[in-house]
XYZ file of C-alpha atoms in Angstrom:
599
model
C -7.965 -15.776 37.228
C -7.075 -14.597 33.935
C -5.272 -11.844 33.442
C -6.291 -8.985 30.899
C -3.854 -6.632 29.147
C -4.395 -3.095 29.940
C -3.217 -2.163 26.483
C -6.300 -3.422 25.004
C -8.306 -0.732 26.318
C -6.265 2.077 24.251
C -6.603 3.340 21.103
C -3.891 3.158 18.743
C -3.261 7.138 19.685
C -3.202 6.615 23.646
C -0.509 3.669 23.319
C 1.851 6.010 20.606
C 1.740 8.565 23.517
C 2.472 6.053 26.488
C 5.545 4.330 23.701
C 6.890 7.831 23.318
C 6.674 8.733 27.133
C 8.280 5.120 27.551
C 11.071 5.759 25.179
C 11.830 9.219 26.624
C 11.229 8.869 30.407
C 13.979 6.030 31.129
C 16.449 8.271 29.096
C 16.224 11.475 31.410
C 16.056 9.148 34.820
C 19.107 7.316 33.587
C 21.022 10.135 32.861
C 20.349 11.537 36.411
C 21.891 8.143 37.823
C 24.729 8.467 35.587
C 25.143 11.986 36.160
C 25.023 11.155 40.071
C 27.568 8.326 39.212
C 29.578 9.636 36.904
C 32.084 11.041 38.841
C 32.452 7.735 40.959
C 33.589 5.878 38.104
C 35.289 8.314 36.271
C 37.679 9.272 40.216
C 38.259 5.322 40.455
C 39.313 4.552 36.457
C 41.161 7.811 36.314
C 43.402 6.667 39.235
C 43.301 3.140 37.911
C 44.688 4.975 34.989
C 47.258 7.468 37.021
C 48.270 4.019 39.263
C 49.479 2.127 35.928
C 51.223 4.866 34.316
C 52.903 5.899 37.632
C 53.949 2.331 37.874
C 55.619 2.646 34.385
C 57.347 6.474 35.204
C 58.837 4.823 38.296
C 60.334 1.891 36.785
C 62.234 4.580 33.921
C 63.064 6.570 36.582
C 64.782 3.542 38.756
C 66.010 2.170 35.555
C 67.976 5.647 35.580
C 69.258 5.213 38.588
C 70.342 2.003 38.064
C 72.288 3.186 35.002
C 73.994 5.231 37.818
C 74.956 3.123 39.775
C 76.617 1.134 37.471
C 78.551 3.657 35.995
C 79.480 4.666 39.431
C 80.600 1.271 40.484
C 82.672 1.207 37.459
C 84.405 4.420 38.017
C 85.220 3.308 41.339
C 86.423 0.336 40.621
C 89.125 2.277 38.069
C 93.063 1.205 38.533
C 93.659 5.138 38.216
C 90.693 6.117 40.949
C 91.992 3.679 43.055
C 95.573 4.322 42.912
C 94.923 7.755 43.478
C 96.917 9.531 46.837
C 97.780 12.835 48.015
C 100.546 11.374 49.998
C 102.854 13.482 48.227
C 105.237 11.113 47.715
C 104.957 10.782 43.647
C 106.473 13.408 41.638
C 104.540 16.696 40.599
C 104.350 15.682 36.937
C 102.844 12.635 37.810
C 100.340 14.071 39.772
C 99.322 16.276 36.421
C 99.367 13.169 34.115
C 97.084 11.454 36.740
C 95.141 14.307 37.423
C 94.713 14.744 33.266
C 93.978 10.989 32.724
C 90.804 10.813 35.249
C 89.632 14.377 34.147
C 89.329 12.611 30.633
C 87.759 9.756 32.165
C 84.901 11.475 33.699
C 84.713 13.697 31.202
C 84.071 10.639 28.994
C 81.572 9.030 30.838
C 79.585 12.701 31.398
C 78.832 12.503 27.918
C 75.943 11.307 26.752
C 74.925 9.899 22.820
C 71.141 9.272 23.011
C 70.347 12.767 23.008
C 69.180 12.999 26.499
C 69.796 15.083 29.098
C 73.893 14.272 29.984
C 74.879 13.465 33.621
C 78.128 15.291 35.167
C 80.578 12.823 36.602
C 82.747 14.625 39.530
C 85.355 13.300 42.328
C 85.646 15.358 45.373
C 89.058 13.969 47.468
C 89.984 15.567 50.615
C 93.714 16.692 50.247
C 95.378 17.765 53.383
C 98.492 18.182 52.259
C 97.812 20.165 49.368
C 99.175 17.489 46.820
C 96.940 18.957 44.176
C 97.993 22.378 44.812
C 97.406 23.051 41.002
C 94.140 21.651 40.741
C 91.579 24.223 40.119
C 88.492 24.151 42.485
C 85.372 25.509 40.605
C 82.783 23.156 40.921
C 79.702 23.399 38.778
C 76.219 21.633 38.313
C 76.784 21.080 34.747
C 80.492 19.959 34.440
C 82.451 16.898 35.299
C 85.789 17.087 36.993
C 88.281 16.037 39.923
C 88.267 18.523 42.591
C 90.575 18.590 45.772
C 89.970 20.375 48.991
C 92.285 20.425 51.939
C 90.470 22.688 54.332
C 87.025 22.464 56.234
C 86.083 25.625 54.381
C 86.476 24.213 50.985
C 84.371 20.964 52.726
C 81.202 20.123 50.490
C 78.406 19.887 52.984
C 77.187 16.197 51.838
C 80.900 14.978 52.018
C 80.792 13.547 55.593
C 77.618 12.390 55.024
C 78.437 10.154 52.102
C 81.498 8.817 53.573
C 79.259 7.761 56.494
C 77.503 5.883 54.060
C 80.185 3.269 53.312
C 79.551 3.073 49.915
C 76.083 3.453 49.199
C 75.102 5.414 47.016
C 71.750 7.814 47.508
C 70.385 10.583 46.026
C 70.379 14.303 47.355
C 69.579 17.659 46.785
C 71.933 20.290 47.235
C 71.928 23.869 46.656
C 76.033 24.155 47.016
C 78.547 21.813 45.401
C 81.266 23.431 47.283
C 80.700 26.363 50.187
C 79.267 29.321 48.306
C 81.656 32.319 47.659
C 80.886 35.316 45.855
C 79.791 35.188 42.836
C 79.599 31.882 42.321
C 76.869 30.706 39.840
C 73.865 28.632 41.034
C 74.737 24.961 41.672
C 71.095 23.586 42.770
C 70.648 20.543 41.657
C 70.050 16.579 42.443
C 73.158 14.687 43.002
C 73.412 10.975 42.946
C 76.283 11.034 46.069
C 78.668 7.799 46.454
C 81.509 7.293 48.457
C 84.757 5.676 46.466
C 86.476 3.499 49.047
C 90.084 2.182 48.366
C 89.437 -1.338 47.769
C 93.465 -2.418 48.748
C 94.725 -0.338 51.472
C 90.951 0.632 52.907
C 89.573 4.056 53.773
C 88.168 6.538 51.849
C 89.726 8.089 48.465
C 86.927 10.452 47.789
C 83.297 11.331 47.302
C 81.790 10.644 43.542
C 78.708 13.394 42.816
C 76.858 12.862 39.955
C 75.305 15.925 39.419
C 71.832 17.072 36.879
C 70.173 14.166 37.909
C 66.723 16.172 38.517
C 66.694 17.036 34.679
C 67.546 13.540 33.728
C 64.691 12.681 36.340
C 63.094 15.478 34.249
C 62.642 13.847 30.834
C 60.750 10.789 32.422
C 58.295 13.085 34.390
C 57.533 15.278 31.406
C 56.597 12.310 29.276
C 53.187 11.902 31.698
C 51.053 14.556 30.828
C 48.183 15.318 33.851
C 45.651 17.140 33.724
C 46.617 20.343 35.823
C 48.577 17.611 37.924
C 51.463 18.006 39.759
C 54.276 15.172 39.708
C 56.681 15.096 42.824
C 59.633 12.643 42.977
C 60.962 12.493 46.711
C 63.015 10.625 49.207
C 61.514 8.080 52.029
C 60.424 11.131 54.431
C 58.531 12.967 51.583
C 61.789 15.434 51.222
C 61.049 16.888 47.436
C 64.174 15.789 45.267
C 62.481 17.148 41.952
C 59.257 18.027 40.591
C 56.842 19.481 37.883
C 56.525 22.087 39.592
C 59.400 25.318 38.988
C 60.563 26.837 42.419
C 58.687 23.894 44.554
C 61.058 22.546 47.221
C 60.985 20.792 50.859
C 58.600 18.349 52.102
C 56.073 17.434 50.544
C 52.688 17.357 52.536
C 50.680 14.228 52.208
C 47.283 12.743 53.357
C 48.272 9.794 56.000
C 46.542 7.667 53.954
C 49.097 7.422 51.693
C 51.924 6.618 53.984
C 53.120 3.117 53.621
C 53.283 1.683 56.721
C 55.525 -1.540 56.948
C 55.022 -1.882 53.226
C 58.699 -2.138 51.202
C 57.369 -1.726 48.063
C 54.495 -1.043 46.363
C 51.464 1.770 44.630
C 48.634 3.384 47.213
C 46.269 5.824 45.975
C 44.289 8.275 47.705
C 40.784 9.829 46.883
C 40.388 13.341 49.136
C 37.746 15.862 48.661
C 40.053 18.312 46.696
C 43.054 15.363 45.108
C 44.254 12.798 43.941
C 47.104 11.120 45.321
C 48.579 7.516 43.444
C 51.887 7.186 45.521
C 54.592 4.577 44.007
C 57.506 3.976 46.636
C 60.396 1.634 47.340
C 61.998 1.440 50.648
C 65.313 -0.093 48.937
C 65.967 3.047 46.922
C 63.834 5.677 49.512
C 62.109 6.596 46.740
C 58.725 7.904 45.962
C 56.746 9.012 42.656
C 53.709 10.903 44.038
C 51.138 11.948 41.364
C 48.927 14.824 42.485
C 45.916 15.726 40.279
C 43.363 18.069 41.539
C 39.745 16.393 41.487
C 38.022 19.800 40.026
C 39.620 19.015 36.752
C 38.482 15.817 36.294
C 34.792 17.307 36.965
C 35.467 20.310 34.536
C 35.441 17.466 32.340
C 33.142 15.120 33.575
C 30.959 18.596 33.197
C 32.001 18.209 29.673
C 30.787 14.607 29.320
C 27.743 15.347 31.199
C 26.887 19.008 29.090
C 27.370 16.603 25.514
C 25.069 14.005 27.246
C 22.320 16.795 28.129
C 22.461 17.965 24.297
C 22.332 14.496 23.015
C 19.024 13.871 25.325
C 17.687 17.043 24.248
C 18.339 16.342 20.787
C 16.672 12.933 20.997
C 13.530 14.402 22.493
C 13.339 16.610 19.984
C 14.007 13.496 16.975
C 11.623 11.424 19.269
C 8.859 14.191 19.254
C 9.327 15.083 15.337
C 9.298 10.883 14.348
C 5.964 10.799 16.385
C 4.714 13.746 15.335
C 5.152 12.718 11.214
C 4.345 9.375 12.636
C 0.897 10.710 13.986
C 0.408 12.689 10.934
C 1.144 10.039 8.012
C -0.034 6.691 9.967
C -2.883 7.857 12.598
C -4.774 10.497 10.487
C -4.790 8.102 7.876
C -6.022 4.691 9.325
C -8.290 7.105 11.225
C -10.091 7.859 8.244
C -10.209 4.169 6.815
C -12.022 3.492 9.746
C -14.473 6.000 9.919
C -14.916 3.694 6.208
C -14.679 0.355 7.251
C -17.567 1.544 9.877
C -19.701 2.742 7.308
C -19.571 0.588 4.200
C -21.671 -1.955 3.937
C -21.541 -4.666 0.892
C -23.425 -3.440 -2.052
C -23.037 0.347 -1.371
C -21.250 2.506 -3.882
C -17.201 2.817 -2.655
C -16.043 5.967 -3.007
C -13.060 7.063 -4.917
C -9.335 6.069 -3.000
C -8.191 9.106 -1.397
C -5.331 10.128 -3.228
C -2.314 10.182 -1.714
C 1.703 10.683 -2.677
C 4.210 7.713 -1.104
C 3.657 4.459 -1.529
C 4.363 3.001 1.894
C 2.613 0.271 3.241
C -0.090 2.582 4.438
C -1.133 3.672 1.343
C -0.939 0.222 -0.117
C -3.153 -0.462 2.899
C -5.856 2.170 2.235
C -5.910 1.507 -1.231
C -6.436 -2.496 -0.759
C -9.299 -2.094 1.181
C -11.094 0.339 -1.118
C -9.761 -2.158 -4.351
C -11.435 -5.060 -2.055
C -14.774 -3.217 -1.372
C -14.945 -2.626 -4.793
C -14.395 -6.092 -5.858
C -16.774 -7.721 -3.144
C -19.675 -5.477 -4.923
C -18.059 -6.428 -7.996
C -18.653 -10.732 -6.835
C -21.581 -9.806 -5.463
C -23.548 -8.182 -8.539
C -21.219 -11.150 -10.760
C -23.066 -14.085 -7.957
C -26.200 -12.388 -8.638
C -25.960 -13.031 -12.194
C -24.696 -16.072 -11.861
C -28.363 -17.274 -9.947
C -30.179 -16.355 -12.661
C -28.330 -18.056 -15.567
C -28.312 -21.284 -13.007
C -31.669 -21.237 -12.437
C -32.127 -21.015 -16.660
C -29.644 -23.632 -17.324
C -31.666 -25.609 -14.805
C -35.089 -25.031 -16.807
C -32.998 -25.756 -19.838
C -31.468 -29.302 -19.100
C -35.104 -30.138 -18.034
C -36.267 -29.148 -21.134
C -33.422 -31.267 -22.959
C -33.802 -34.343 -21.050
C -36.578 -34.423 -22.890
C -34.614 -35.612 -25.994
C -32.506 -38.091 -24.328
C -35.917 -40.322 -23.495
C -37.105 -40.011 -26.952
C -34.428 -41.463 -28.589
C -34.408 -44.598 -25.862
C -38.324 -45.265 -26.812
C -37.239 -44.570 -30.571
C -34.056 -47.202 -30.302
C -36.783 -49.544 -28.505
C -39.211 -49.467 -31.006
C -36.978 -50.578 -33.744
C -35.532 -53.234 -31.656
C -38.683 -54.779 -31.469
C -39.603 -54.569 -34.646
C -36.660 -56.100 -36.320
C -36.723 -58.912 -33.886
C -40.728 -59.335 -34.925
C -38.880 -59.557 -38.839
C -36.420 -61.977 -37.989
C -33.214 -59.689 -38.144
C -31.656 -60.574 -34.981
C -28.732 -59.269 -35.391
C -29.325 -55.876 -36.097
C -31.809 -56.051 -32.928
C -29.208 -56.658 -31.175
C -26.608 -54.025 -32.488
C -29.601 -51.548 -31.845
C -29.995 -52.810 -28.090
C -25.849 -52.402 -27.650
C -26.335 -49.098 -29.145
C -29.503 -48.314 -26.679
C -26.918 -49.256 -23.651
C -24.071 -47.241 -24.780
C -25.842 -44.293 -25.112
C -27.964 -44.621 -21.820
C -24.327 -45.733 -19.587
C -22.466 -42.488 -21.247
C -25.272 -40.095 -20.359
C -25.756 -41.940 -16.913
C -28.414 -39.459 -15.817
C -25.658 -36.423 -15.766
C -23.305 -38.837 -13.627
C -19.544 -38.693 -13.175
C -18.720 -41.984 -11.508
C -20.609 -44.657 -11.967
C -20.403 -48.960 -10.297
C -17.476 -51.297 -12.297
C -20.575 -53.144 -13.261
C -22.129 -50.205 -14.816
C -19.118 -49.840 -16.555
C -18.017 -53.253 -17.476
C -21.964 -53.689 -19.439
C -21.216 -50.067 -21.171
C -17.690 -52.121 -22.415
C -19.215 -55.322 -23.018
C -21.673 -53.560 -25.742
C -18.711 -51.715 -27.515
C -17.025 -54.904 -27.992
C -20.296 -56.210 -29.136
C -20.746 -53.378 -31.497
C -17.412 -53.917 -32.897
C -17.794 -57.460 -33.471
C -21.442 -57.194 -35.569
C -20.128 -53.915 -37.489
C -16.717 -55.123 -38.639
C -17.476 -59.150 -38.506
C -14.104 -59.240 -35.900
C -13.653 -62.534 -34.257
C -10.920 -61.561 -31.547
C -11.704 -63.677 -28.303
C -12.699 -61.343 -25.271
C -12.106 -62.574 -21.621
C -13.527 -61.507 -18.261
C -12.073 -62.158 -14.679
C -13.325 -59.611 -12.581
C -14.949 -60.840 -8.817
C -18.455 -59.709 -8.260
C -17.257 -57.970 -4.620
C -15.836 -55.411 -7.180
C -18.891 -54.323 -9.013
C -19.975 -51.814 -6.647
C -16.887 -50.193 -7.104
C -17.083 -46.400 -8.493
C -15.342 -45.359 -11.546
C -15.101 -42.623 -13.753
C -17.870 -43.349 -16.624
C -16.185 -44.306 -20.323
C -12.729 -45.243 -18.568
C -12.313 -48.994 -20.539
C -14.271 -48.153 -23.995
C -11.061 -45.852 -25.138
C -8.381 -48.540 -23.889
C -10.769 -50.940 -25.417
C -10.871 -49.815 -28.361
C -6.919 -48.670 -28.451
C -6.372 -52.692 -27.715
C -8.681 -53.620 -30.903
C -7.174 -50.616 -33.584
C -3.147 -50.713 -32.568
C -3.208 -54.117 -31.515
C -5.415 -57.071 -32.788
C -7.167 -55.464 -35.776
C -6.075 -57.903 -38.492
C -5.651 -61.297 -36.059
C -8.434 -62.996 -36.836
C -9.169 -65.514 -34.404
C -5.632 -65.190 -33.081
C -6.460 -61.633 -31.346
C -7.579 -61.833 -27.796
C -8.082 -59.283 -25.420
C -8.141 -59.618 -21.456
C -9.773 -57.899 -18.723
C -8.794 -58.698 -15.317
C -9.315 -56.813 -12.169
C -8.098 -57.186 -8.322
C -8.325 -55.398 -5.198
C -4.699 -55.028 -3.046
C -4.510 -52.571 -0.058
C -7.678 -50.373 -0.781
C -6.885 -49.748 -4.807
C -8.478 -51.446 -7.790
C -6.508 -52.024 -10.374
C -8.011 -53.044 -13.876
C -5.827 -54.536 -16.761
C -6.248 -54.493 -19.989
C -3.837 -56.802 -22.246
C -3.567 -57.717 -25.825
C -1.977 -60.083 -27.736
C -1.413 -57.601 -30.571
C 2.297 -58.165 -31.950
C 3.150 -54.457 -32.901
C 5.735 -52.460 -31.513
C 4.806 -49.773 -29.293
C 6.691 -47.283 -27.896
C 5.527 -47.136 -24.231
C 8.477 -44.145 -23.515
C 6.869 -42.352 -25.662
C 3.120 -42.866 -24.050
C 4.411 -42.246 -20.249
C 5.424 -38.428 -21.449
C 2.291 -37.988 -23.451
C 0.643 -39.031 -19.935
C 3.226 -36.818 -17.870
C 2.879 -33.628 -20.577
C 1.610 -30.592 -19.116
C 0.709 -29.367 -22.545
C 0.279 -32.323 -24.971
C -0.352 -32.207 -28.541
C -4.347 -33.195 -29.203
C -3.188 -35.027 -32.428
C -1.224 -37.453 -30.229
C -2.504 -39.341 -27.104
C -5.676 -37.258 -26.371
C -7.660 -40.136 -24.970
C -5.639 -41.626 -23.170
C -4.381 -38.686 -21.491
C -8.071 -37.530 -20.544
C -8.997 -40.878 -18.593
C -5.316 -40.712 -16.927
C -6.497 -37.255 -15.774
C -10.087 -37.787 -14.681
C -9.047 -39.994 -12.340
C -5.991 -38.306 -11.048
C -8.394 -35.158 -10.603
C -10.935 -37.635 -8.824
C -8.814 -39.381 -6.640
C -5.260 -37.970 -6.670
C -1.615 -37.882 -8.478
C -0.859 -40.798 -7.251
C -3.387 -43.008 -9.812
C -4.325 -43.347 -12.975
C -2.795 -44.917 -16.443
C -0.274 -46.985 -16.957
C 1.344 -48.906 -19.923
C 4.100 -51.834 -20.138
C 4.893 -54.988 -22.298
C 2.799 -58.211 -21.696
C 4.331 -61.339 -21.315
C 4.161 -63.405 -24.672
C 4.000 -60.400 -26.830
C 1.383 -57.207 -26.715
C 0.602 -54.448 -24.227
C -0.798 -54.713 -21.110
C -2.554 -50.969 -19.477
C -3.205 -50.949 -15.703
C -5.930 -48.448 -14.100
C -5.295 -47.687 -10.646
C -7.904 -45.900 -8.495
C -9.119 -45.921 -5.095
C -11.634 -48.044 -4.263
C -15.371 -46.372 -3.307
C -18.582 -47.270 -3.283
C -21.890 -45.738 -2.411
C -21.729 -45.637 0.901
C -18.579 -43.268 0.882
């Protein structure tokens, strides 16, 4: 069963309305679907971006901590540190000098040259005998130094913890670098703590504490911008070491899905109803970097995007409606008027004036063209009617004119018999040949005649020329009889024979010779007219004359006329061709397609 196109039952107006709906309705459907999926896609893409950002951020922090660890390794291997002793077996002057040297060294490591937050390296040493009584004990979070304490009251709260770790450094958030006293400045800071063991004798020399680490890590955290988000740097148990939230301390509450489990290194992300969590963790370093971004902030951006999409959709709808109305007015209205005109128009009726339009668009061209075609059709009808009348008049005139040739034939026939009866046989033969020439030239209005008739016409012309000028040249004909019925344009051979006589053998007497031969090859008839003339011939000029589209009437008009008539009848591959004859003279070849009466 053949399916039919339903649009064929709709007019152009209905199709334009359908087109408008097809363009607009999918837009609103996609808008609704996009709004539903935009939140999920946005959360996922933003989370992926935060994961990559978190990785880079965590690498920077880890690099800073690794740098601190390397510096502390250098410090603890220093000879002055390793030789530091509180046994009291050195003079006070020696102890003072050692103290000053170590102070200078620690200050040197604490100075930063890259415009970053400085780190302060301080060494805390237990001095039970109070051998370094002259050393001040006023530690601060933003100051490096060498500190000695001799009692449990002065011992920092993290000192024993650091010693128990046996030289492994770790981060620790502390409120006091030393036991608090009245009037003490704020000492809250993130420390990198590492015990210094005696390489040679064993035992612990002291604890190296690097303060202001939170400021250094804070620099890395500030390089990340989260929309209303929070960044936390914690230990493995989620104790907050430093954060972008001022005053936030304690343990960070995280969703259970963010627990790394048995994984030592990696990144995890969780999307809850209210927040997006991204955590990069390292069990070896006992550290985590956590991003906490409220979903509301992202949705707020999404709502802005939704509003933009909605505005674009409404603008698209309005613009589409305006375009449809514009085309309706500029396209449909003129076309409806044109359809009304085409349906009522009948050939021959008076065509009204073309509707005036101010634009030159395709519709205007179509309307004006159809009105002009209608007018030309009327003119053609009137012209055809006039030509029919003229044709009738011409046919009538032709019937009258046909009487004259018959009168001429009869008159020439009478003169011929009178000359024969009076004994003027030469004159009688010339009159008879002339009669043949005229009869074949007219050919009863035919353009194509048989080769036999054309040869008869050519023979009559040759006899007239021989009798008229007493030419004694010879003529040979070699034409097979089965080619006599082939059609050829009339008066084709006679001008070529005339050229052979005038330009070839005119003054040669009995030595002059003209040969006419014909042959058939692959459906083509070749007729060759040769003479043995001795005059030089410019064949290149003849070829130019035959191929020239705007010939000079004074040069070669006759042969060009024959060449064109052959091509018009049989095609451009046929016509005349001139070439030199072997032994001297010229040969012209007439080529034409073989056709007969039955064809």
